[in-house]
Amino acid sequence: MTGTIFGIGVGPGDPELITLKGARLLGICPVIAYPAPLEGESLARRIAAPHIPNGRVEIVIRMPIEASRFPAQDVYARAATEIAGHSIAGRDVAVLCEGDPFFYGSFMYLFAKLANRYRVEVVPGVSSLTACAAVLANPLAARNDVFSVLPAPMNETDLTARLETSDAAAIIKLGRHFAKVRDVLERLELTAQARYVERATLPAQRVLALNDVDAATVPYFSMILVHRRRDAWL
Ligand SMILES: C[S@@+](CC[C@H](N)C(=O)[O-])C[C@H]1O[C@@H](n2cnc3c(N)ncnc32)[C@H](O)[C@@H]1O
C-alpha cells in the first residue's frame, strides 16, 4: 500500500487556526515536508510545531521567499522525488503550506508533479485573506461587490486599472513594493479606505495606518485591504 501525500493548510500564523483535520493528520503522519527560506526558519513549520510529535522524518524544501526569481521548479522536482519515495514505501507524508494550499500556496507545485501518480489529498486551511479581514475588523466584501486579489509586484498602470474597477481589494506580497502601492492608493484617493497589517495572527502582528508604515521595513507577510465604501456593510 502506498502512503497518502497530504497538502495541509496550516493557516496564517496562530497554531489554533489549523483545522481539526490538519492537526489530526500532523499527529499521525510519519514524514513532514515544508518550504523554508534559503536561511532560517520555516514559517509553516513554526506554525504547525505544537501539532508535530517529536521524532518525525522532516524534508526541508529550501528556496527564496520570492520564488519567481529562482528556478524553483528544480527544487520542487527534487522534493517531489523524495516525497514520492516515502509514499512508495507506504509512509504518509504531510506537506505543510502556510495559509491555504490552493490560494497562492507553494503546495500546488508539488501537487502538479505528484497528483497524477500518487494519492494526494488537499486539506484546506484558513487563508491570510480571511485572517487579515478578522484582524483588521474589515469584512472583505458584501452584496454584489467585486473583490480583487492584487499582487503588489504588478506594475503601477495595471494596479491602478484593477483598483479602479474593483469595489474592494486585497493587495498581497507587499514587501519592497509597499511605497509604490501606497502612492497608487493616494492618487486614487483610497488611502482613508485602506488598512495595513503585517504578520497577522502571529506574536509579531502589527496593524498600522498607511502613512505610519516605514516602507523600508515592510515584510513579505503583509497585506493591505481596501474597500471603496471603507466598510463593506455600508
Ligand atoms: C504566496 S501568498 C500565500 C498565501 C497563503 N497560501 C494563504 O492562503 O494565505 C503570500 C502572501 O500572503 C499574504 N500573507 C500570508 N500570511 C500572512 C500573514 N500572516 N499576515 C499578512 N499577510 C499574509 C502576504 O501578502 C504574503 O505576501
Short mmCIF file of N, CA and C and ligand atoms in Angstrom, two decimals, residues 12-13 43 97-101 103-106 126-129 132 171-174 197-202 220-223, ligand 1:
data_model
loop_
_atom_site.label_atom_id
_atom_site.label_comp_id
_atom_site.label_asym_id
_atom_site.label_seq_id
_atom_site.Cartn_x
_atom_site.Cartn_y
_atom_site.Cartn_z
N PRO A 12 -2.62 31.12 8.83
CA PRO A 12 -1.77 32.31 8.64
C PRO A 12 -0.73 32.54 9.73
N GLY A 13 -0.81 31.81 10.85
CA GLY A 13 0.19 32.08 11.89
C GLY A 13 -0.16 31.51 13.25
N LEU A 43 8.29 29.28 8.22
CA LEU A 43 7.10 29.80 8.90
C LEU A 43 6.06 28.69 9.06
N CYS A 97 1.69 23.87 4.34
CA CYS A 97 1.59 25.05 3.48
C CYS A 97 0.98 26.18 4.30
N GLU A 98 1.66 27.32 4.32
CA GLU A 98 1.15 28.48 5.06
C GLU A 98 -0.20 28.88 4.46
N GLY A 99 -1.16 29.24 5.31
CA GLY A 99 -2.48 29.64 4.82
C GLY A 99 -3.20 28.46 4.20
N ASP A 100 -3.72 28.65 3.00
CA ASP A 100 -4.41 27.58 2.28
C ASP A 100 -3.55 27.12 1.10
N PRO A 101 -3.49 25.79 0.85
CA PRO A 101 -2.59 25.30 -0.21
C PRO A 101 -2.94 25.77 -1.61
N PHE A 103 -4.50 28.65 -2.44
CA PHE A 103 -4.59 30.10 -2.60
C PHE A 103 -3.15 30.62 -2.62
N TYR A 104 -2.57 30.74 -3.81
CA TYR A 104 -1.17 31.16 -3.98
C TYR A 104 -0.22 30.30 -3.12
N GLY A 105 -0.62 29.06 -2.86
CA GLY A 105 0.16 28.24 -1.93
C GLY A 105 1.26 27.44 -2.63
N SER A 106 2.40 27.27 -1.94
CA SER A 106 3.54 26.57 -2.52
C SER A 106 3.20 25.11 -2.81
N VAL A 126 -7.08 28.00 6.80
CA VAL A 126 -7.54 29.39 6.93
C VAL A 126 -6.59 30.26 6.13
N SER A 127 -7.10 30.98 5.18
CA SER A 127 -6.25 31.81 4.33
C SER A 127 -5.91 33.13 5.02
N SER A 128 -4.78 33.71 4.62
CA SER A 128 -4.40 35.01 5.17
C SER A 128 -5.45 36.08 4.85
N LEU A 129 -6.18 35.89 3.76
CA LEU A 129 -7.21 36.88 3.39
C LEU A 129 -8.25 37.02 4.50
N CYS A 132 -6.64 38.25 7.82
CA CYS A 132 -6.36 39.69 7.86
C CYS A 132 -7.67 40.48 8.01
N ILE A 171 -4.32 43.60 -1.35
CA ILE A 171 -3.04 43.76 -2.07
C ILE A 171 -2.01 42.96 -1.27
N ILE A 172 -1.52 41.90 -1.91
CA ILE A 172 -0.65 40.94 -1.21
C ILE A 172 0.79 41.07 -1.70
N LYS A 173 1.69 40.34 -1.04
CA LYS A 173 3.12 40.31 -1.42
C LYS A 173 3.72 41.71 -1.42
N LEU A 174 3.48 42.48 -0.37
CA LEU A 174 3.88 43.89 -0.36
C LEU A 174 5.40 44.06 -0.34
N VAL A 197 -1.85 45.45 7.54
CA VAL A 197 -1.47 44.54 8.64
C VAL A 197 -0.27 43.72 8.20
N GLU A 198 0.66 43.49 9.15
CA GLU A 198 1.78 42.58 8.86
C GLU A 198 1.77 41.45 9.88
N ARG A 199 2.18 40.26 9.40
CA ARG A 199 2.31 39.06 10.24
C ARG A 199 1.03 38.81 11.05
N ALA A 200 -0.11 38.87 10.37
CA ALA A 200 -1.40 38.72 11.04
C ALA A 200 -1.48 37.41 11.80
N THR A 201 -1.98 37.48 13.01
CA THR A 201 -2.22 36.36 13.95
C THR A 201 -0.94 35.77 14.54
N LEU A 202 0.23 36.29 14.16
CA LEU A 202 1.50 35.85 14.77
C LEU A 202 1.80 36.77 15.96
N TYR A 220 7.43 40.64 3.72
CA TYR A 220 6.67 39.92 2.69
C TYR A 220 5.29 39.51 3.24
N PHE A 221 5.25 39.10 4.50
CA PHE A 221 3.99 38.64 5.08
C PHE A 221 3.19 39.84 5.60
N SER A 222 2.69 40.61 4.66
CA SER A 222 1.88 41.78 4.99
C SER A 222 0.84 41.97 3.89
N MET A 223 -0.17 42.77 4.19
CA MET A 223 -1.28 42.91 3.26
C MET A 223 -2.00 44.23 3.49
C1 LIG B 1 2.33 33.36 -1.65
S1 LIG B 1 1.00 34.11 -0.77
C2 LIG B 1 0.47 32.74 0.20
C3 LIG B 1 -0.95 32.87 0.65
C4 LIG B 1 -1.37 31.72 1.56
N1 LIG B 1 -1.33 30.46 0.87
C5 LIG B 1 -2.76 31.97 2.10
O1 LIG B 1 -3.67 31.16 1.89
O2 LIG B 1 -2.93 32.96 2.80
C6 LIG B 1 1.88 35.07 0.40
C7 LIG B 1 1.19 36.38 0.73
O3 LIG B 1 0.07 36.12 1.56
C8 LIG B 1 -0.05 37.18 2.49
N2 LIG B 1 0.07 36.64 3.86
C9 LIG B 1 0.26 35.37 4.19
N3 LIG B 1 0.27 35.22 5.52
C10 LIG B 1 0.09 36.44 6.05
C11 LIG B 1 0.01 36.95 7.37
N4 LIG B 1 0.11 36.14 8.43
N5 LIG B 1 -0.19 38.27 7.54
C12 LIG B 1 -0.32 39.10 6.47
N6 LIG B 1 -0.26 38.67 5.20
C13 LIG B 1 -0.05 37.37 4.99
C14 LIG B 1 1.06 38.19 2.22
O4 LIG B 1 0.57 39.22 1.39
C15 LIG B 1 2.07 37.33 1.51
O5 LIG B 1 2.89 38.10 0.67
#
